[in-house]
mmCIF file with all atom_site columns, C-alpha atoms in Angstrom:
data_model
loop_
_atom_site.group_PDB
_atom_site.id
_atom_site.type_symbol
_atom_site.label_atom_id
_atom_site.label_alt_id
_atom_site.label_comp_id
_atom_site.label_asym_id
_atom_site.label_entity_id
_atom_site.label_seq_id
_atom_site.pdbx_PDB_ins_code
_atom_site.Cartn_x
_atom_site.Cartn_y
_atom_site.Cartn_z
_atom_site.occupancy
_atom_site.B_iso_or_equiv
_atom_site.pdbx_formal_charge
_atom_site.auth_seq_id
_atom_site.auth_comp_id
_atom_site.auth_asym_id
_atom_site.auth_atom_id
_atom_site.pdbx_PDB_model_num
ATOM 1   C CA . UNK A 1 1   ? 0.000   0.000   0.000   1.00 0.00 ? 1   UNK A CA 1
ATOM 2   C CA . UNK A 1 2   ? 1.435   3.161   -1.028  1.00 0.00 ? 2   UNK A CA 1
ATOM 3   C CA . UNK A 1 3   ? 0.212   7.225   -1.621  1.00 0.00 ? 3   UNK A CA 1
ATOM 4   C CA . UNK A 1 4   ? 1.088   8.847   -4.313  1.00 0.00 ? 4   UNK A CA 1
ATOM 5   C CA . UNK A 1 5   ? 1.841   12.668  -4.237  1.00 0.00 ? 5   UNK A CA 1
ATOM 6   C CA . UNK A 1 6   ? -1.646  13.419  -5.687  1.00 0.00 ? 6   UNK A CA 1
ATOM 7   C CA . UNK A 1 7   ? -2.909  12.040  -2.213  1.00 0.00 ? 7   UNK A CA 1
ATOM 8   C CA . UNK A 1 8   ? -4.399  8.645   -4.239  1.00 0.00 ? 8   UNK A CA 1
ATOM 9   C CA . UNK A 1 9   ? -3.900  5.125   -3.405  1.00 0.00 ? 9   UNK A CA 1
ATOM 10  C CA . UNK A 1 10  ? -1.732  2.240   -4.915  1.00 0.00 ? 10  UNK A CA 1
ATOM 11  C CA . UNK A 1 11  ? -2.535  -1.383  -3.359  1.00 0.00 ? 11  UNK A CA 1
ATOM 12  C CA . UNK A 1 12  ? -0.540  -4.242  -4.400  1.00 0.00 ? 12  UNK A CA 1
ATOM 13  C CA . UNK A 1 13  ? -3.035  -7.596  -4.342  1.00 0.00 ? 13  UNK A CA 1
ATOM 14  C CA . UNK A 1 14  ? -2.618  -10.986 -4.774  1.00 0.00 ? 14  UNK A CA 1
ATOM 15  C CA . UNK A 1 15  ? -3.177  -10.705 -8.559  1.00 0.00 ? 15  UNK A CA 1
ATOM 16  C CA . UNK A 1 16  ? -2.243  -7.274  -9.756  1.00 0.00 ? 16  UNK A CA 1
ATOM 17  C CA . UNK A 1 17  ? -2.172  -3.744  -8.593  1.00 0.00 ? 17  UNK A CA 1
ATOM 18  C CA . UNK A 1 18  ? -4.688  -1.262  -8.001  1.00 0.00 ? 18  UNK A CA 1
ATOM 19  C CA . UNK A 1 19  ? -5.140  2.327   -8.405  1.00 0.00 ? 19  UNK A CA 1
ATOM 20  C CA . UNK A 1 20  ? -7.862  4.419   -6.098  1.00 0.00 ? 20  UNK A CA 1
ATOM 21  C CA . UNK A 1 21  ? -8.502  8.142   -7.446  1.00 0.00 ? 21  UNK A CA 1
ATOM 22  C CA . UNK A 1 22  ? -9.631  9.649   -4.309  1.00 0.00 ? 22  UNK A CA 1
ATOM 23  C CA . UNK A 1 23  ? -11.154 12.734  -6.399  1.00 0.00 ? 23  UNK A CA 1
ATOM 24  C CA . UNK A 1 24  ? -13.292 10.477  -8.147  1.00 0.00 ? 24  UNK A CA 1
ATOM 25  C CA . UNK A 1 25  ? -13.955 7.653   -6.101  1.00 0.00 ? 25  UNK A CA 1
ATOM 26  C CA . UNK A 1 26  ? -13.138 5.171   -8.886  1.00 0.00 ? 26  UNK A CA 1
ATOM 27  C CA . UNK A 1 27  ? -10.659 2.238   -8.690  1.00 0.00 ? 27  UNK A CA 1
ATOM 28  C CA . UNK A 1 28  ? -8.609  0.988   -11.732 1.00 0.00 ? 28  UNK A CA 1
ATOM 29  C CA . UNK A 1 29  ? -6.756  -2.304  -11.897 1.00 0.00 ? 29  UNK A CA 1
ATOM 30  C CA . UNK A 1 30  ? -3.769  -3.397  -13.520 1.00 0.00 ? 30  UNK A CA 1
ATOM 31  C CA . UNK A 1 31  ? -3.063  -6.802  -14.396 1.00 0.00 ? 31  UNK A CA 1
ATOM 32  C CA . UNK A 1 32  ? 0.551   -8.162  -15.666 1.00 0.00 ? 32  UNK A CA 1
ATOM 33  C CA . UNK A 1 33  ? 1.191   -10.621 -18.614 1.00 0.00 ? 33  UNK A CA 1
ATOM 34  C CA . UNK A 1 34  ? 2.286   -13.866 -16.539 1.00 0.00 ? 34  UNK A CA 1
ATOM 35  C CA . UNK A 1 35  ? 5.497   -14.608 -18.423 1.00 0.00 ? 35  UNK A CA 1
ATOM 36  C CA . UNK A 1 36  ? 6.873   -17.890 -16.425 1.00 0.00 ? 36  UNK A CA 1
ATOM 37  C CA . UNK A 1 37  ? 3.463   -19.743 -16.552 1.00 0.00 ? 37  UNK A CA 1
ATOM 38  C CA . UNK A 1 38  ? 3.281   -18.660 -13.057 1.00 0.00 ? 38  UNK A CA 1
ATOM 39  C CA . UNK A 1 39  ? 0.049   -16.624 -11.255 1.00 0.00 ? 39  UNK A CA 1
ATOM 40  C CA . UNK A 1 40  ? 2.580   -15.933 -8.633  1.00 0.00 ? 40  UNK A CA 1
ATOM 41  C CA . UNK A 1 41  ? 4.295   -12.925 -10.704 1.00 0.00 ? 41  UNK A CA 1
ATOM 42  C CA . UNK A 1 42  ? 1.022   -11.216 -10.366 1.00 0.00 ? 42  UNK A CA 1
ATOM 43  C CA . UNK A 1 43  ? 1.793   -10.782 -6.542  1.00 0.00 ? 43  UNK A CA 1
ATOM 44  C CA . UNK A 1 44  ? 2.420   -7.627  -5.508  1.00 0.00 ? 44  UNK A CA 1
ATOM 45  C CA . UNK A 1 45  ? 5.329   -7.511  -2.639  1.00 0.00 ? 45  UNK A CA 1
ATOM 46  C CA . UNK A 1 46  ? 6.007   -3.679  -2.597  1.00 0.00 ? 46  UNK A CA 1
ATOM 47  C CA . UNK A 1 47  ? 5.093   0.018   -4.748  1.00 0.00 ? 47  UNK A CA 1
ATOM 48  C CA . UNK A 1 48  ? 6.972   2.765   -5.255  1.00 0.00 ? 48  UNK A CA 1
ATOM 49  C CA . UNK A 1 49  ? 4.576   5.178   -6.790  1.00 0.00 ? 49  UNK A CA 1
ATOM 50  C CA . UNK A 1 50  ? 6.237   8.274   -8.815  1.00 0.00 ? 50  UNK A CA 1
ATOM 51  C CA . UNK A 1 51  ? 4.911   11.033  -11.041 1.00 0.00 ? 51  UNK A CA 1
ATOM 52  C CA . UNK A 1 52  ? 6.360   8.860   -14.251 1.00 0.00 ? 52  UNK A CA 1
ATOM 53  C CA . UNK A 1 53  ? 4.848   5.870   -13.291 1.00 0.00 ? 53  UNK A CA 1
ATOM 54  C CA . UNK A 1 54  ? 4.809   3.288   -10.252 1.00 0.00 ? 54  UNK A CA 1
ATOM 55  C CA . UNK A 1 55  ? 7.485   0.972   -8.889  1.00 0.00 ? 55  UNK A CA 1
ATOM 56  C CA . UNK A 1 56  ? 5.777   -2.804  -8.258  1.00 0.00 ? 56  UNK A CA 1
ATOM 57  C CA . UNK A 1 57  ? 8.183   -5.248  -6.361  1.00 0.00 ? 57  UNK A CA 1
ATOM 58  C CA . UNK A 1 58  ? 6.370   -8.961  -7.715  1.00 0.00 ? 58  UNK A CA 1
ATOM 59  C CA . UNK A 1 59  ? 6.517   -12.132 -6.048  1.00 0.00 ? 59  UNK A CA 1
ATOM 60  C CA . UNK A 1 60  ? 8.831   -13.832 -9.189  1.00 0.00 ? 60  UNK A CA 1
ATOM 61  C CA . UNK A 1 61  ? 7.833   -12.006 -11.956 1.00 0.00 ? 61  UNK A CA 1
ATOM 62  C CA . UNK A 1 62  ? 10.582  -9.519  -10.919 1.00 0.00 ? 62  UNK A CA 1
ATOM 63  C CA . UNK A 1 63  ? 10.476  -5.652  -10.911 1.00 0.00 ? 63  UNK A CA 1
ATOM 64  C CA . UNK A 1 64  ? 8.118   -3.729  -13.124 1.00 0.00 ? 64  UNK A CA 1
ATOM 65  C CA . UNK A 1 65  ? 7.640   -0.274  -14.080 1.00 0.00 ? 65  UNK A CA 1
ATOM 66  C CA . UNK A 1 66  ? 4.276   0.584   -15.025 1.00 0.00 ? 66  UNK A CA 1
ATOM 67  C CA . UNK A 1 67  ? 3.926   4.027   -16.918 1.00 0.00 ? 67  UNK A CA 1
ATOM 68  C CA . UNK A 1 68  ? 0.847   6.720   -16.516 1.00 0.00 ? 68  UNK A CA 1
ATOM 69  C CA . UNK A 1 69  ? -0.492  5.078   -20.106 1.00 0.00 ? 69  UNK A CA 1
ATOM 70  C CA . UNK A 1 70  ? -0.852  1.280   -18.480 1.00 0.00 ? 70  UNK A CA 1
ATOM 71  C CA . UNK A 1 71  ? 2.137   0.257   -20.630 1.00 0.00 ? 71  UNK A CA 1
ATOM 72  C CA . UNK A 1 72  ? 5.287   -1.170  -18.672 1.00 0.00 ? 72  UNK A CA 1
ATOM 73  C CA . UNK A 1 73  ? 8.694   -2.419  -18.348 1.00 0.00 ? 73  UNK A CA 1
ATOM 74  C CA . UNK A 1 74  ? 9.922   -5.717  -16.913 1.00 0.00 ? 74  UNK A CA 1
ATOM 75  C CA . UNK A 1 75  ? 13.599  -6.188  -15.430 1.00 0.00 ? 75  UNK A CA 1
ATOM 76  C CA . UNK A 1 76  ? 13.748  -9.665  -14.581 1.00 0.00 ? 76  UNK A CA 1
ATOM 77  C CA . UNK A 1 77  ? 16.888  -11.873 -13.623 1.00 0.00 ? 77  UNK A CA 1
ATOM 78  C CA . UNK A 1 78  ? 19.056  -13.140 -16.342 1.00 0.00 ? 78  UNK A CA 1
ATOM 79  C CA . UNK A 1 79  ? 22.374  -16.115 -15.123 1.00 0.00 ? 79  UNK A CA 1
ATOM 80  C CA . UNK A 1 80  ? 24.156  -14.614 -17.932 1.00 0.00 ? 80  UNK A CA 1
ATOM 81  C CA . UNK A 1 81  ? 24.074  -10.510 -17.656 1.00 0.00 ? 81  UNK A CA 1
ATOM 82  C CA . UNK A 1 82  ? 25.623  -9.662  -14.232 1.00 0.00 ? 82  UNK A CA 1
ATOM 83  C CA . UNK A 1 83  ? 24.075  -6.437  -14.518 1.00 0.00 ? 83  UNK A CA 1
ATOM 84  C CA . UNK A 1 84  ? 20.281  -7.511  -14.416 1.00 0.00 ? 84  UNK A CA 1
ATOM 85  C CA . UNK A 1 85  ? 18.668  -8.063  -10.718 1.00 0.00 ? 85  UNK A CA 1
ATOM 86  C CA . UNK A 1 86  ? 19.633  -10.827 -9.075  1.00 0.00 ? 86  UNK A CA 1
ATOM 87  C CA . UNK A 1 87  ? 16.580  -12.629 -8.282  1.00 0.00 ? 87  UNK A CA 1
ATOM 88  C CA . UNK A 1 88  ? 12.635  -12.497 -9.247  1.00 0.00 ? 88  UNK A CA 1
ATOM 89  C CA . UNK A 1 89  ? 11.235  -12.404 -5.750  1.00 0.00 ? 89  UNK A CA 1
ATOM 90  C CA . UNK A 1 90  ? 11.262  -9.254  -5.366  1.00 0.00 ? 90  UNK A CA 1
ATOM 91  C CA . UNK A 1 91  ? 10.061  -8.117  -1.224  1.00 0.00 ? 91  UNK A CA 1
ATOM 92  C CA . UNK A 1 92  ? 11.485  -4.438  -1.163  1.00 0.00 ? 92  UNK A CA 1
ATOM 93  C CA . UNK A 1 93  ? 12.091  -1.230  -2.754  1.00 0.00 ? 93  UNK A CA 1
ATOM 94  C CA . UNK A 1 94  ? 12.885  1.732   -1.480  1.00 0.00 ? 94  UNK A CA 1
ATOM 95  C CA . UNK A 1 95  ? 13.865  4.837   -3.399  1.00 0.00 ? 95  UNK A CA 1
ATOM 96  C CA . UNK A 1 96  ? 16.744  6.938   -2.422  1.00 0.00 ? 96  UNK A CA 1
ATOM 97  C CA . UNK A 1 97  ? 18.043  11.194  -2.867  1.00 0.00 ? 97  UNK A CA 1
ATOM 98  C CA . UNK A 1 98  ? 19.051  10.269  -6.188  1.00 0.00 ? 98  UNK A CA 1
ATOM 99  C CA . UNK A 1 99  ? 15.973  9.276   -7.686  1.00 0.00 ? 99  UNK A CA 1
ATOM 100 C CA . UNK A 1 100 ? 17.625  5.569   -7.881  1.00 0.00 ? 100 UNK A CA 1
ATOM 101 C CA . UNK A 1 101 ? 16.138  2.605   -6.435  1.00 0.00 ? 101 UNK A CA 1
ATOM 102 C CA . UNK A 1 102 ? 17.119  -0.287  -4.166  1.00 0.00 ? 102 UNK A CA 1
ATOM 103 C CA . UNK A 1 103 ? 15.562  -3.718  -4.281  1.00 0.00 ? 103 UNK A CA 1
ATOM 104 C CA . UNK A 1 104 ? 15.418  -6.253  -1.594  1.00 0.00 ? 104 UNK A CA 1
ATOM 105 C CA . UNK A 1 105 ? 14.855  -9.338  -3.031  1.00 0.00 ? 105 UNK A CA 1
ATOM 106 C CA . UNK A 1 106 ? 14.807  -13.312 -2.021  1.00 0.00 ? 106 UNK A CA 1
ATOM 107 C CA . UNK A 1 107 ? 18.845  -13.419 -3.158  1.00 0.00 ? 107 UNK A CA 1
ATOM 108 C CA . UNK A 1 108 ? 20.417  -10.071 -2.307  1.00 0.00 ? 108 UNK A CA 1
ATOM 109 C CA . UNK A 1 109 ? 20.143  -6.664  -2.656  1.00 0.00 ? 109 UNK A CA 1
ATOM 110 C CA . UNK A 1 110 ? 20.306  -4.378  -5.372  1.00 0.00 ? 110 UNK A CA 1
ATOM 111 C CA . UNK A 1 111 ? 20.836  -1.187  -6.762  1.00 0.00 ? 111 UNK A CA 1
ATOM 112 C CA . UNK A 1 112 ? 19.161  0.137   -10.226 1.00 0.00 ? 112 UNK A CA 1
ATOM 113 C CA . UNK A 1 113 ? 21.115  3.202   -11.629 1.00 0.00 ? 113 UNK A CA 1
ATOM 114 C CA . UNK A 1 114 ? 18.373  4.644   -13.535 1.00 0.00 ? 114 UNK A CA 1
ATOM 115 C CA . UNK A 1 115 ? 20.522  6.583   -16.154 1.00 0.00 ? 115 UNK A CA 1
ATOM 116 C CA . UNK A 1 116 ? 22.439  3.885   -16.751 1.00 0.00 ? 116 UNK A CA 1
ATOM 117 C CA . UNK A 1 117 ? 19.653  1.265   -16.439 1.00 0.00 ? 117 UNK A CA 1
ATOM 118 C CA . UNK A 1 118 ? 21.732  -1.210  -15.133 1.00 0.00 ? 118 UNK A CA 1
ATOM 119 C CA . UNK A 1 119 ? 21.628  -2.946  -11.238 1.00 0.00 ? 119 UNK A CA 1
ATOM 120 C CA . UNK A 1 120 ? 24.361  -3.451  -8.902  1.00 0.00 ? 120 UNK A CA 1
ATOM 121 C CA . UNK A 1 121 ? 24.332  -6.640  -6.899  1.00 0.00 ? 121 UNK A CA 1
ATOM 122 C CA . UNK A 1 122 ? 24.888  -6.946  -3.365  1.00 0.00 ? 122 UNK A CA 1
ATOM 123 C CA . UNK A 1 123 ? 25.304  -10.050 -1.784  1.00 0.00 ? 123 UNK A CA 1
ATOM 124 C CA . UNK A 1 124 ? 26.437  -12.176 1.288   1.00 0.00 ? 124 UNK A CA 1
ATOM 125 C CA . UNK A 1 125 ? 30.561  -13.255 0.840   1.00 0.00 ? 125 UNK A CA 1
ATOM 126 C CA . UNK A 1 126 ? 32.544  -14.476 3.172   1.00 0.00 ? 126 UNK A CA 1
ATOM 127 C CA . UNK A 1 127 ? 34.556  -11.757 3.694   1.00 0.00 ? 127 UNK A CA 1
ATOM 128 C CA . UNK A 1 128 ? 33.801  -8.378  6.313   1.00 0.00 ? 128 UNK A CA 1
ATOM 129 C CA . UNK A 1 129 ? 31.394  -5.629  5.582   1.00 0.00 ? 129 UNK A CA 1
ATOM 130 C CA . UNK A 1 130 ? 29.173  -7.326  3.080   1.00 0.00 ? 130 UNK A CA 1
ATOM 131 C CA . UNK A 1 131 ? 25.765  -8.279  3.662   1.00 0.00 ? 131 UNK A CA 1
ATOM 132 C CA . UNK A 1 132 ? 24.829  -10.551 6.414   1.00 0.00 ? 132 UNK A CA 1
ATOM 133 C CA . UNK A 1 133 ? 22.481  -12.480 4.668   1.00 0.00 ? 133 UNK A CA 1
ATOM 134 C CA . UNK A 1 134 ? 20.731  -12.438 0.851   1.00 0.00 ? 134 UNK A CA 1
ATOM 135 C CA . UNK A 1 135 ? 17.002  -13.275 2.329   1.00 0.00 ? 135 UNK A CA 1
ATOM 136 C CA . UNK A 1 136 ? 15.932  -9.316  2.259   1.00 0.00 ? 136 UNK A CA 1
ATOM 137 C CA . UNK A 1 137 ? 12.739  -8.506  3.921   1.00 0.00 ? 137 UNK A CA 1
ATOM 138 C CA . UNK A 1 138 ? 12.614  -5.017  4.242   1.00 0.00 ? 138 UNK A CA 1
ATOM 139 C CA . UNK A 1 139 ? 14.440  -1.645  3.375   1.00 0.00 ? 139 UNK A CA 1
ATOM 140 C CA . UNK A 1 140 ? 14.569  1.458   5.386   1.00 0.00 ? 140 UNK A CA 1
ATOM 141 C CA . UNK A 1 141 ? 15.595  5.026   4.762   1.00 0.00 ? 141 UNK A CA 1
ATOM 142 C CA . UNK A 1 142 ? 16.237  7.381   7.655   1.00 0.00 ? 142 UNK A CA 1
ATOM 143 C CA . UNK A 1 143 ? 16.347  11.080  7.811   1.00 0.00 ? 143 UNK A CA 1
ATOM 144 C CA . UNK A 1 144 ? 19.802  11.122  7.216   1.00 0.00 ? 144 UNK A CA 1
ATOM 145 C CA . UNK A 1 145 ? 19.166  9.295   3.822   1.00 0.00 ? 145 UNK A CA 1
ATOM 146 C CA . UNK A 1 146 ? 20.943  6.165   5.046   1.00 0.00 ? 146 UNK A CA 1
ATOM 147 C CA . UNK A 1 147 ? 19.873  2.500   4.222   1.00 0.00 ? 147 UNK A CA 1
ATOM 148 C CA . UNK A 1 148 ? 18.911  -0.113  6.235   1.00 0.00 ? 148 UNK A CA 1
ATOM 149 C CA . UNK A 1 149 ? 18.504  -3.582  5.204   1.00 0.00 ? 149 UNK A CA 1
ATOM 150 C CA . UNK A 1 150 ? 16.308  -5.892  7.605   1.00 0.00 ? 150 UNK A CA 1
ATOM 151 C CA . UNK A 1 151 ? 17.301  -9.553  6.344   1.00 0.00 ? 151 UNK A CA 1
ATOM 152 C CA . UNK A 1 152 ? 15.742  -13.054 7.345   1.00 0.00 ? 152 UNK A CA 1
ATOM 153 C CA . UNK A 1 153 ? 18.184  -14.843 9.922   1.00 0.00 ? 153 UNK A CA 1
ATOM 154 C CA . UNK A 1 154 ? 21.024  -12.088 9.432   1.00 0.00 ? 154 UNK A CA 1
ATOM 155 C CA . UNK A 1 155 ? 19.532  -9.430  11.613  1.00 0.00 ? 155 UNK A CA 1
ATOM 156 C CA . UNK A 1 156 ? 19.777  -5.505  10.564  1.00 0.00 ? 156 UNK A CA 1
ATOM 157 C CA . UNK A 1 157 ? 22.221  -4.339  8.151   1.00 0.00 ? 157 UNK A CA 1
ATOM 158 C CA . UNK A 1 158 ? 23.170  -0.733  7.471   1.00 0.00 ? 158 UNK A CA 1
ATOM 159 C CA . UNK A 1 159 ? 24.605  0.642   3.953   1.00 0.00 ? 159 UNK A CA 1
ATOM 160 C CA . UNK A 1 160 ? 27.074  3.336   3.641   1.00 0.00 ? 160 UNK A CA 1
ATOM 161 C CA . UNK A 1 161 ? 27.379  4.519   0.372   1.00 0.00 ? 161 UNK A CA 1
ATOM 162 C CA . UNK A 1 162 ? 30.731  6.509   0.836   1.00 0.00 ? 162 UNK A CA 1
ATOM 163 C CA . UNK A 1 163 ? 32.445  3.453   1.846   1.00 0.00 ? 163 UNK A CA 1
ATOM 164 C CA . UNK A 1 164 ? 30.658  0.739   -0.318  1.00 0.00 ? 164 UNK A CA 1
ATOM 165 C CA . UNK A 1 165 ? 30.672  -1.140  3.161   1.00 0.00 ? 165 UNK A CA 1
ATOM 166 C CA . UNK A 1 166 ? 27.680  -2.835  5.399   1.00 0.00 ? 166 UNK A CA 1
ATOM 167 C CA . UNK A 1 167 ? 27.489  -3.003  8.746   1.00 0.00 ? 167 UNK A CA 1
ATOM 168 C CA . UNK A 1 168 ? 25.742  -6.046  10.770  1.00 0.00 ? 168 UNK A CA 1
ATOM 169 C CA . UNK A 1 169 ? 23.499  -5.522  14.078  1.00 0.00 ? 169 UNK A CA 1
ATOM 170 C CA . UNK A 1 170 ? 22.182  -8.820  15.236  1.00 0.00 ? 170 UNK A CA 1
ATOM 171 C CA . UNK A 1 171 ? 21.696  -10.686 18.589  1.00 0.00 ? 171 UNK A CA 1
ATOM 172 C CA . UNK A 1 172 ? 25.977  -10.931 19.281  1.00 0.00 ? 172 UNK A CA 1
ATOM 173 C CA . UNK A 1 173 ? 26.970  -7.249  17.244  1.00 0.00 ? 173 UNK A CA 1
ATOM 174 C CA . UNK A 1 174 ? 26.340  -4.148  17.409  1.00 0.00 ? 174 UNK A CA 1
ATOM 175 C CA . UNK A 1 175 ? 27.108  -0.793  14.965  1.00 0.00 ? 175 UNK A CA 1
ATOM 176 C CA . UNK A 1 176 ? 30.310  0.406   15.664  1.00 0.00 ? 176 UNK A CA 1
ATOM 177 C CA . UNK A 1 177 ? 30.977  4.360   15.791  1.00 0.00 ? 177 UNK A CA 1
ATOM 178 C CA . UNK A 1 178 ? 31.692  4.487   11.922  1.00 0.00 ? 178 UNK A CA 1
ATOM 179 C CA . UNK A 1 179 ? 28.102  4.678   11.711  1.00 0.00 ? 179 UNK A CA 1
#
């Protein structure tokens, strides 16, 4: 469920998205092509609503951009393009200062550079200062414009964009004065 900045409602349902004009009182509903053979895709996870269009996170049909017309785009993962979004499921989006968005999905987290239309991966390694764990379930942006990542089993992980590093806070760490 999301507002957009005309004060009218986006609601993502189990099979599609709807639109509710608060000025007229009317409802319109949106429907995606299912392109796996799957009803699933037509989940709708999370909404970013804009003045070009809406933002709809989909439960394996991957991210879609639907434009003011009804048309829209689908960015869906691809094993062979490194620079398409790493999973399908997608369970979070959050946009951030730079008019780019971030995507929390099933297998990591992403980042879509929209003038370059390309994503940025981010997932767990075994190494310090990357995620804690690829199982996203939310995204958060704080007055400071920071992001942070709730995950399922890793605990909270904060972004900072300067350094390109993430920081863990679960039962055993905590953030560290970097922060």
């Amino acid at each position: 469920l999301a507002e957009d900045a005309n004060g009218n409602l986006w609601v993502g349902t189990l099979d599609g998205l709807c639109h509710f004009d608060k000025s007229t009182k009317k409802i319109k509903f949106f429907k995606f092509a299912v392109s796996q053979g799957k009803f699933s895709e037509n989940l709708i996870n999370s909404i970013i609503p804009e003045t070009d269009g809406v933002w709809v996170g989909t439960n394996g049909g991957g991210l879609r951009h639907l434009n003011p017309d009804g048309s829209y785009e689908t960015f869906v993962h691809s094993p062979k393009d490194t620079t398409s979004i790493s999973d399908n499921f997608v369970v979070a989006l959050n946009k951030d200062a730079q008019n780019n968005i971030w995507i929390g999905t099933q297998n990591g987290l992403n980042y879509y550079d929209r003038r370059k239309n390309k994503f940025k991966r981010f997932i767990k390694r075994n190494q310090p200062n990357t995620l804690s764990n690829n199982s996203i379930i939310t995204l958060f942006k704080d007055a400071k414009d920071r992001l942070w990542i709730g995950t399922d089993g890793g605990g909270l992980n904060y972004y900072n964009p300067i350094t390109s590093k993430f920081y863990a806070l679960n039962e055993v760490e905590t953030l560290t004065d970097e922060v």
